[in-house]
mmCIF file of C-alpha atoms and ligand atoms in Angstrom:
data_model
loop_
_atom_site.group_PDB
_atom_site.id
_atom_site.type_symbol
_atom_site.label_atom_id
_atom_site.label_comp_id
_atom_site.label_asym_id
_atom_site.label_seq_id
_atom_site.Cartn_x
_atom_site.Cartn_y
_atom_site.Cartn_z
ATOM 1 C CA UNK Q 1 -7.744 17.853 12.625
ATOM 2 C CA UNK Q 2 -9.041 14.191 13.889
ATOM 3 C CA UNK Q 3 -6.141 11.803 13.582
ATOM 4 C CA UNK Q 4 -5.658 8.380 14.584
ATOM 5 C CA UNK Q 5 -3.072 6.317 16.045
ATOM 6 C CA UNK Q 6 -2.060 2.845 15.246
ATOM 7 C CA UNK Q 7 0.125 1.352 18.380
ATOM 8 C CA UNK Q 8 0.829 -2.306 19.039
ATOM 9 C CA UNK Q 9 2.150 -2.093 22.993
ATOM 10 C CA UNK Q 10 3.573 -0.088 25.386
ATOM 11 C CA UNK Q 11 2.100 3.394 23.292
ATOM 12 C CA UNK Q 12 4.413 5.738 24.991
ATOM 13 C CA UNK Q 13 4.553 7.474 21.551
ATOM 14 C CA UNK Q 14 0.773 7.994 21.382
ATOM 15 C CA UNK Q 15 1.054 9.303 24.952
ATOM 16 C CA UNK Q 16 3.887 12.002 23.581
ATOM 17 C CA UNK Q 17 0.858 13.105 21.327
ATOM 18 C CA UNK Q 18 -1.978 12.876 23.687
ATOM 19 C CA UNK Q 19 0.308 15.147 26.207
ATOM 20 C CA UNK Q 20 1.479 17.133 24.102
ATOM 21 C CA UNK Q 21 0.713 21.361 24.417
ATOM 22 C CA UNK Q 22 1.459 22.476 20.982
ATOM 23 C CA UNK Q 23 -1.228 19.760 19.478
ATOM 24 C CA UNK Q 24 -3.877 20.443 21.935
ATOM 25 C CA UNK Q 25 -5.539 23.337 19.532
ATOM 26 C CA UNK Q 26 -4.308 21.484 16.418
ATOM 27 C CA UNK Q 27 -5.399 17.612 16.217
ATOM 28 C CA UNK Q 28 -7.762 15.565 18.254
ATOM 29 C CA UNK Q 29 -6.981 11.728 19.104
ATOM 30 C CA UNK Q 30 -10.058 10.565 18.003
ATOM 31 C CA UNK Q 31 -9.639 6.927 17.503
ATOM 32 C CA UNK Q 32 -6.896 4.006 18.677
ATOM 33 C CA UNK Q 33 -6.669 1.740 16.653
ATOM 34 C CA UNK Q 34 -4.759 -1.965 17.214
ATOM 35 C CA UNK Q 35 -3.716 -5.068 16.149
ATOM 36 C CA UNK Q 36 -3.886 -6.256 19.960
ATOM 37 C CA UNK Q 37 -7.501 -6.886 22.135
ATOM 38 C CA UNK Q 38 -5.240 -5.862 25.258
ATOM 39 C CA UNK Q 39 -1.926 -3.237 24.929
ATOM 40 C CA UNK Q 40 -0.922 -0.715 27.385
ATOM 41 C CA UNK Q 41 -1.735 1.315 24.799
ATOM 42 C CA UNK Q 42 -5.773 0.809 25.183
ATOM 43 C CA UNK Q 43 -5.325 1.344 28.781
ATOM 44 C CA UNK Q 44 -4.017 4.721 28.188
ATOM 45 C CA UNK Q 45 -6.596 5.871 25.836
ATOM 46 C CA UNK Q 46 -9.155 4.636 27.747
ATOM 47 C CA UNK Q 47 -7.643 7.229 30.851
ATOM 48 C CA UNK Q 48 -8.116 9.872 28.086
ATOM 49 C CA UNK Q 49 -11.757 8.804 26.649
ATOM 50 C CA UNK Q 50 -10.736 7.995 23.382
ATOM 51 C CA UNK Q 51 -12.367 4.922 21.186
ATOM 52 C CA UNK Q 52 -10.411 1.981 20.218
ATOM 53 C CA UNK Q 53 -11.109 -0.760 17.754
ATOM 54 C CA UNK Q 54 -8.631 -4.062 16.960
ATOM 55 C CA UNK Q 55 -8.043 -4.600 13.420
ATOM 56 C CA UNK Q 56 -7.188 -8.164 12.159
ATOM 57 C CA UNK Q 57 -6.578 -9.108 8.572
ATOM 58 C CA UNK Q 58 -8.279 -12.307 9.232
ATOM 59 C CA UNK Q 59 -11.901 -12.808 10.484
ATOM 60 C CA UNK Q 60 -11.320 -13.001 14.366
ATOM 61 C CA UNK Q 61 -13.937 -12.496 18.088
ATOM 62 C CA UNK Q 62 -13.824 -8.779 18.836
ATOM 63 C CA UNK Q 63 -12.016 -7.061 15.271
ATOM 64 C CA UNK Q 64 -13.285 -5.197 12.365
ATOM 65 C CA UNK Q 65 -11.516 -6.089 8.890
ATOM 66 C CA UNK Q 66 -9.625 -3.773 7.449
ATOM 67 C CA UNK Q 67 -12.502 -2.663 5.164
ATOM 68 C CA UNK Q 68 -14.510 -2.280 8.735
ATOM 69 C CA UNK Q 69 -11.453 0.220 9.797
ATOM 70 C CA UNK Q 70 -11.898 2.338 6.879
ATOM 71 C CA UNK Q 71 -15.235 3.263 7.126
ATOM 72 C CA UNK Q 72 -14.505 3.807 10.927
ATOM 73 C CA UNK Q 73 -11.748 5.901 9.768
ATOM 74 C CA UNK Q 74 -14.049 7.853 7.074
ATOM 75 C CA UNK Q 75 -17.047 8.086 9.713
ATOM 76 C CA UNK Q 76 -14.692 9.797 12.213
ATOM 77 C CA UNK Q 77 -13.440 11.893 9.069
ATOM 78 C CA UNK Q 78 -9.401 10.804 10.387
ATOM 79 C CA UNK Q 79 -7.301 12.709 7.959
ATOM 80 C CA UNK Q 80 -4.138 11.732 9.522
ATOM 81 C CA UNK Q 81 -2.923 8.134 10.287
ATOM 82 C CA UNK Q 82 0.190 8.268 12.788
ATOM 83 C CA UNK Q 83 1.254 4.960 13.257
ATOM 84 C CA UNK Q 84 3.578 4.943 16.529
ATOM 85 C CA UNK Q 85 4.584 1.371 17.248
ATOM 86 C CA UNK Q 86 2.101 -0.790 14.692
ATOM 87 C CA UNK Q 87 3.651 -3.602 13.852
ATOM 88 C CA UNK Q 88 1.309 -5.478 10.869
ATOM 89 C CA UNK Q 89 1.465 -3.783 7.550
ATOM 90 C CA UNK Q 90 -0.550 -1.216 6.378
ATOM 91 C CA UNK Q 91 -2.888 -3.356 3.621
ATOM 92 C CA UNK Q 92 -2.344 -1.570 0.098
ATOM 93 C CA UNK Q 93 -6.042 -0.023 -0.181
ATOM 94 C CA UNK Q 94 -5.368 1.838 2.766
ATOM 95 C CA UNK Q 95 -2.175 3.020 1.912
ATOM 96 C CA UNK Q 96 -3.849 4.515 -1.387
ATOM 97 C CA UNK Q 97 -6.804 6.006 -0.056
ATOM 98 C CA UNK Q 98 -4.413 7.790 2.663
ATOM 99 C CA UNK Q 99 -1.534 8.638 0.482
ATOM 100 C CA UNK Q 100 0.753 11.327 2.576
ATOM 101 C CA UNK Q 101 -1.570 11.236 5.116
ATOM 102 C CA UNK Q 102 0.210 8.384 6.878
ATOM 103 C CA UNK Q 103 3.074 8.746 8.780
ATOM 104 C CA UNK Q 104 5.276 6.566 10.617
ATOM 105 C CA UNK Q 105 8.076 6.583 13.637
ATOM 106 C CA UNK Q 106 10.831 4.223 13.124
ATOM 107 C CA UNK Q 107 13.436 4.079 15.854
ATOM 108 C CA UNK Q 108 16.910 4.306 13.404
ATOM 109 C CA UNK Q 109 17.943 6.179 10.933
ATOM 110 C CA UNK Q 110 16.486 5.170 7.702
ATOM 111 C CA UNK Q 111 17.285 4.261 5.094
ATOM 112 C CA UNK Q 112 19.755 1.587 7.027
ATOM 113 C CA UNK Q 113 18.646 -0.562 9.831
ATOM 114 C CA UNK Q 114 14.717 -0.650 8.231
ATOM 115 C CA UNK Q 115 12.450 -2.951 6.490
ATOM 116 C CA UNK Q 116 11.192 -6.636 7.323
ATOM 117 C CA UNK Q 117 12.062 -8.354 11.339
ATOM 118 C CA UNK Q 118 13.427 -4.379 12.174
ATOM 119 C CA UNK Q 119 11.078 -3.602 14.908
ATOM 120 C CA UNK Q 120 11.497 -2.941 18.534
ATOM 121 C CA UNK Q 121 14.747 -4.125 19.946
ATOM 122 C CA UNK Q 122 16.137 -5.913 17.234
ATOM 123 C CA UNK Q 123 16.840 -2.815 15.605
ATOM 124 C CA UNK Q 124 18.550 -1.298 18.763
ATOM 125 C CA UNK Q 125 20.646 -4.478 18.522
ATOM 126 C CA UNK Q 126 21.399 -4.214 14.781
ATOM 127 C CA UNK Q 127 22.812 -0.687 15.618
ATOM 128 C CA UNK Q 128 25.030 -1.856 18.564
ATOM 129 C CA UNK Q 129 26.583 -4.295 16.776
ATOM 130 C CA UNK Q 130 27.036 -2.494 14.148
ATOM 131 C CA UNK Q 131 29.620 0.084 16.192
ATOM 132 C CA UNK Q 132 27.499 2.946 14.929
ATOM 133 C CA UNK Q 133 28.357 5.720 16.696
ATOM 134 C CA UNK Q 134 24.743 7.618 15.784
ATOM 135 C CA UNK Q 135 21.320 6.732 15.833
ATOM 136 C CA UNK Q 136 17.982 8.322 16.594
ATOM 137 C CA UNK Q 137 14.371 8.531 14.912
ATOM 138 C CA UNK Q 138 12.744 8.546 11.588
ATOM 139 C CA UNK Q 139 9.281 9.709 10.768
ATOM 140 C CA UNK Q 140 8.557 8.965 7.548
ATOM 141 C CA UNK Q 141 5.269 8.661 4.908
ATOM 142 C CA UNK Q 142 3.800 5.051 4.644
ATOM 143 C CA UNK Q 143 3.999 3.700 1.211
ATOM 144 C CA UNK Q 144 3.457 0.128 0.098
ATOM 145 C CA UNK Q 145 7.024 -1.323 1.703
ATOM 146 C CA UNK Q 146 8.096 -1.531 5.001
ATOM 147 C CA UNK Q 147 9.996 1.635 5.545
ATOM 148 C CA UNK Q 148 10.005 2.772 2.625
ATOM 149 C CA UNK Q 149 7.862 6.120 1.872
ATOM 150 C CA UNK Q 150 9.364 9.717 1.767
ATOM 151 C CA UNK Q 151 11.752 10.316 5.230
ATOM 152 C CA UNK Q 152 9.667 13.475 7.025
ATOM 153 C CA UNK Q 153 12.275 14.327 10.023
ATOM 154 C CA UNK Q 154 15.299 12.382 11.349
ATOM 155 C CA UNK Q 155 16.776 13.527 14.608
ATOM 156 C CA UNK Q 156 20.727 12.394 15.060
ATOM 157 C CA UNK Q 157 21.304 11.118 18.461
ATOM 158 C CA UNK Q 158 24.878 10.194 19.649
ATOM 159 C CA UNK Q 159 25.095 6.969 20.771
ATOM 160 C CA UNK Q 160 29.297 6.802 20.922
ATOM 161 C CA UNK Q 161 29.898 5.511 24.335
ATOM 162 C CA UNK Q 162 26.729 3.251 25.356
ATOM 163 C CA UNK Q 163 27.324 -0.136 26.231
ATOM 164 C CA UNK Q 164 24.653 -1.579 25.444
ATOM 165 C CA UNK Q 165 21.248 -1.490 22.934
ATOM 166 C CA UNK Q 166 18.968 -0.523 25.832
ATOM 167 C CA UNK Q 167 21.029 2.467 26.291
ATOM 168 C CA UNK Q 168 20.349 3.271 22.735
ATOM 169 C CA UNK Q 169 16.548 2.877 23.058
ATOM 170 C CA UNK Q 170 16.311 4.891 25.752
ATOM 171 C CA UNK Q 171 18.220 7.536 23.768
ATOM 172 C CA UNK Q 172 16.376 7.304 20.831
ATOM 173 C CA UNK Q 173 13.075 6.953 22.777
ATOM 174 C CA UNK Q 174 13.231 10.067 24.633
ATOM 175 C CA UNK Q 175 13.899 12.228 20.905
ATOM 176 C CA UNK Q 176 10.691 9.733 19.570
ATOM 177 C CA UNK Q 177 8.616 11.741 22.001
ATOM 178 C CA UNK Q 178 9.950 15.335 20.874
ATOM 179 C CA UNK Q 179 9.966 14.465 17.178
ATOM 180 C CA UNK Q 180 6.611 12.763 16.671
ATOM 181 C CA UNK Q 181 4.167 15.635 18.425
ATOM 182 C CA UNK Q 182 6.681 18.173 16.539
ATOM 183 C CA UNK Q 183 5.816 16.877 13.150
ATOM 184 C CA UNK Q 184 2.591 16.019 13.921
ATOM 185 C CA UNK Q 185 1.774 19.474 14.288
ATOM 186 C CA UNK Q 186 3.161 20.467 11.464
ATOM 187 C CA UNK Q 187 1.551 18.178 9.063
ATOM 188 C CA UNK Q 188 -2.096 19.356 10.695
ATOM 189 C CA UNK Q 189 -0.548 23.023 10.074
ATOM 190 C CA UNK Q 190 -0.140 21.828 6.161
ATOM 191 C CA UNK Q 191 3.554 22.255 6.707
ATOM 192 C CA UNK Q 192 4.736 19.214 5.150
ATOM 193 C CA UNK Q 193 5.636 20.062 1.180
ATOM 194 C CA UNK Q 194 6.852 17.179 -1.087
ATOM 195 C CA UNK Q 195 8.744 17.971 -4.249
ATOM 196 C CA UNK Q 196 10.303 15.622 -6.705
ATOM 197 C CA UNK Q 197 11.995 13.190 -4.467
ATOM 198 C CA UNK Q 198 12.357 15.110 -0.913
ATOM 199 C CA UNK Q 199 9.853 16.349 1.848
ATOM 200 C CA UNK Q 200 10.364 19.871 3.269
ATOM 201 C CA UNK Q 201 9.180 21.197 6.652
ATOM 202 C CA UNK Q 202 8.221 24.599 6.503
ATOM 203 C CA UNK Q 203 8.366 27.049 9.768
HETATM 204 C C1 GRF Z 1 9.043 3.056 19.116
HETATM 205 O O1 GRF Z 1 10.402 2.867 19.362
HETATM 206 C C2 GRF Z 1 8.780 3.338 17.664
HETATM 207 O O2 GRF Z 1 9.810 4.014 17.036
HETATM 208 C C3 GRF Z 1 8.655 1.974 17.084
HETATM 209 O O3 GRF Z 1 8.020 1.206 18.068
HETATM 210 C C4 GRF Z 1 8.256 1.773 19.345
HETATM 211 C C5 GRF Z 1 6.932 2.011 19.972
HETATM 212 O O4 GRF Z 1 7.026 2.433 21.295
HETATM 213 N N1 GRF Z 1 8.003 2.007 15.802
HETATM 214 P P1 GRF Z 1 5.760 2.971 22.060
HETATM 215 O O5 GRF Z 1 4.660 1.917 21.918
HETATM 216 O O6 GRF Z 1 5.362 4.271 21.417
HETATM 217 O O7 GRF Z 1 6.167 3.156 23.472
#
């Protein structure tokens, strides 16, 4: 399956794919896609060969429109979106034409400690100070709200005696990488049912 992958920065997530055994007979990165002309991110996929393109909403040097990145997306026949560490919101028409075929990491567990500003450390804060005593990831499907769509997989992570929110990143960070090729895989396998109003993950 050819899938692409929407980072912002660091793309440490997008690594966890590219590494990844269990996805090397299943999905191919074939495309990077950013809101950013330079993230770490594009450094990496360049190491690996892969093609990246910038995507800006509004007409700017060296970006394709989001119109641009869909017929990139249909010319490279992507059939799975995984956005690890995007930041701008997915535009509506692309959240149609994709429906459950875009999925998201968020680094909390939904549906608290989500939606608009809750990105990067300021949701690692909003947990600290918060006393909660668990955090961890949630991949879910992109719909047209900010964390929002169907939760895929959550992953629990105790977080009772850090002392501070970078200890909790770290924590959650390292179950990002395990949780995000895992599911991956198994929405390239077709393992990813949705009924009324939960997903299931078959074996
Ligand atoms: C991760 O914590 C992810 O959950 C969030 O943004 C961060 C991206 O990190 N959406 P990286 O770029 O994958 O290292």
């Amino acid at each position: 399956m050819n899938i692409a992958v929407f980072v912002s920065g660091r793309g440490s997530n997008m690594k966890a794919i590219l590494d990844s055994e269990e996805l090397r007979n299943k999905v191919k990165v074939s495309l990077v896609v950013s809101d950013k002309t330079d993230c770490k991110a594009f450094d990496t996929a360049e190491e690996y060969g892969i093609e990246t393109v910038t995507v800006s909403a509004k007409e700017k040097k060296r970006c394709v429109s989001y119109s641009g990145l869909m017929d990139i997306l249909e010319s490279k026949n992507i059939e799975l979106i995984v956005l690890a560490g995007f930041l701008k919101l997915i535009p509506v028409e692309l959240v149609r034409k994709y429906k459950y075929k875009i999925i998201n990491i968020h680094p909390a567990l939904l549906p608290s400690f989500g939606g608009k500003g809750m990105y990067g450390m300021n949701v690692h804060k909003a947990v600290f100070e918060s006393g909660a005593k668990v955090s961890g990831p949630t991949i879910h499907f992109i719909d047209e709200e900010y964390d929002k769509g169907w939760i895929i997989a959550q992953k629990a992570v105790d977080i009772s005696d850090v002392t501070s929110p970078e200890e909790i990143a770290e924590r959650v960070l390292n179950e990002e990488h395990k949780l995000l090729p895992f599911i991956t895989g198994k929405m390239a396998d077709g393992k990813i049912t949705i009924t009324d109003n939960r997903t299931y993950i078959e074996n």
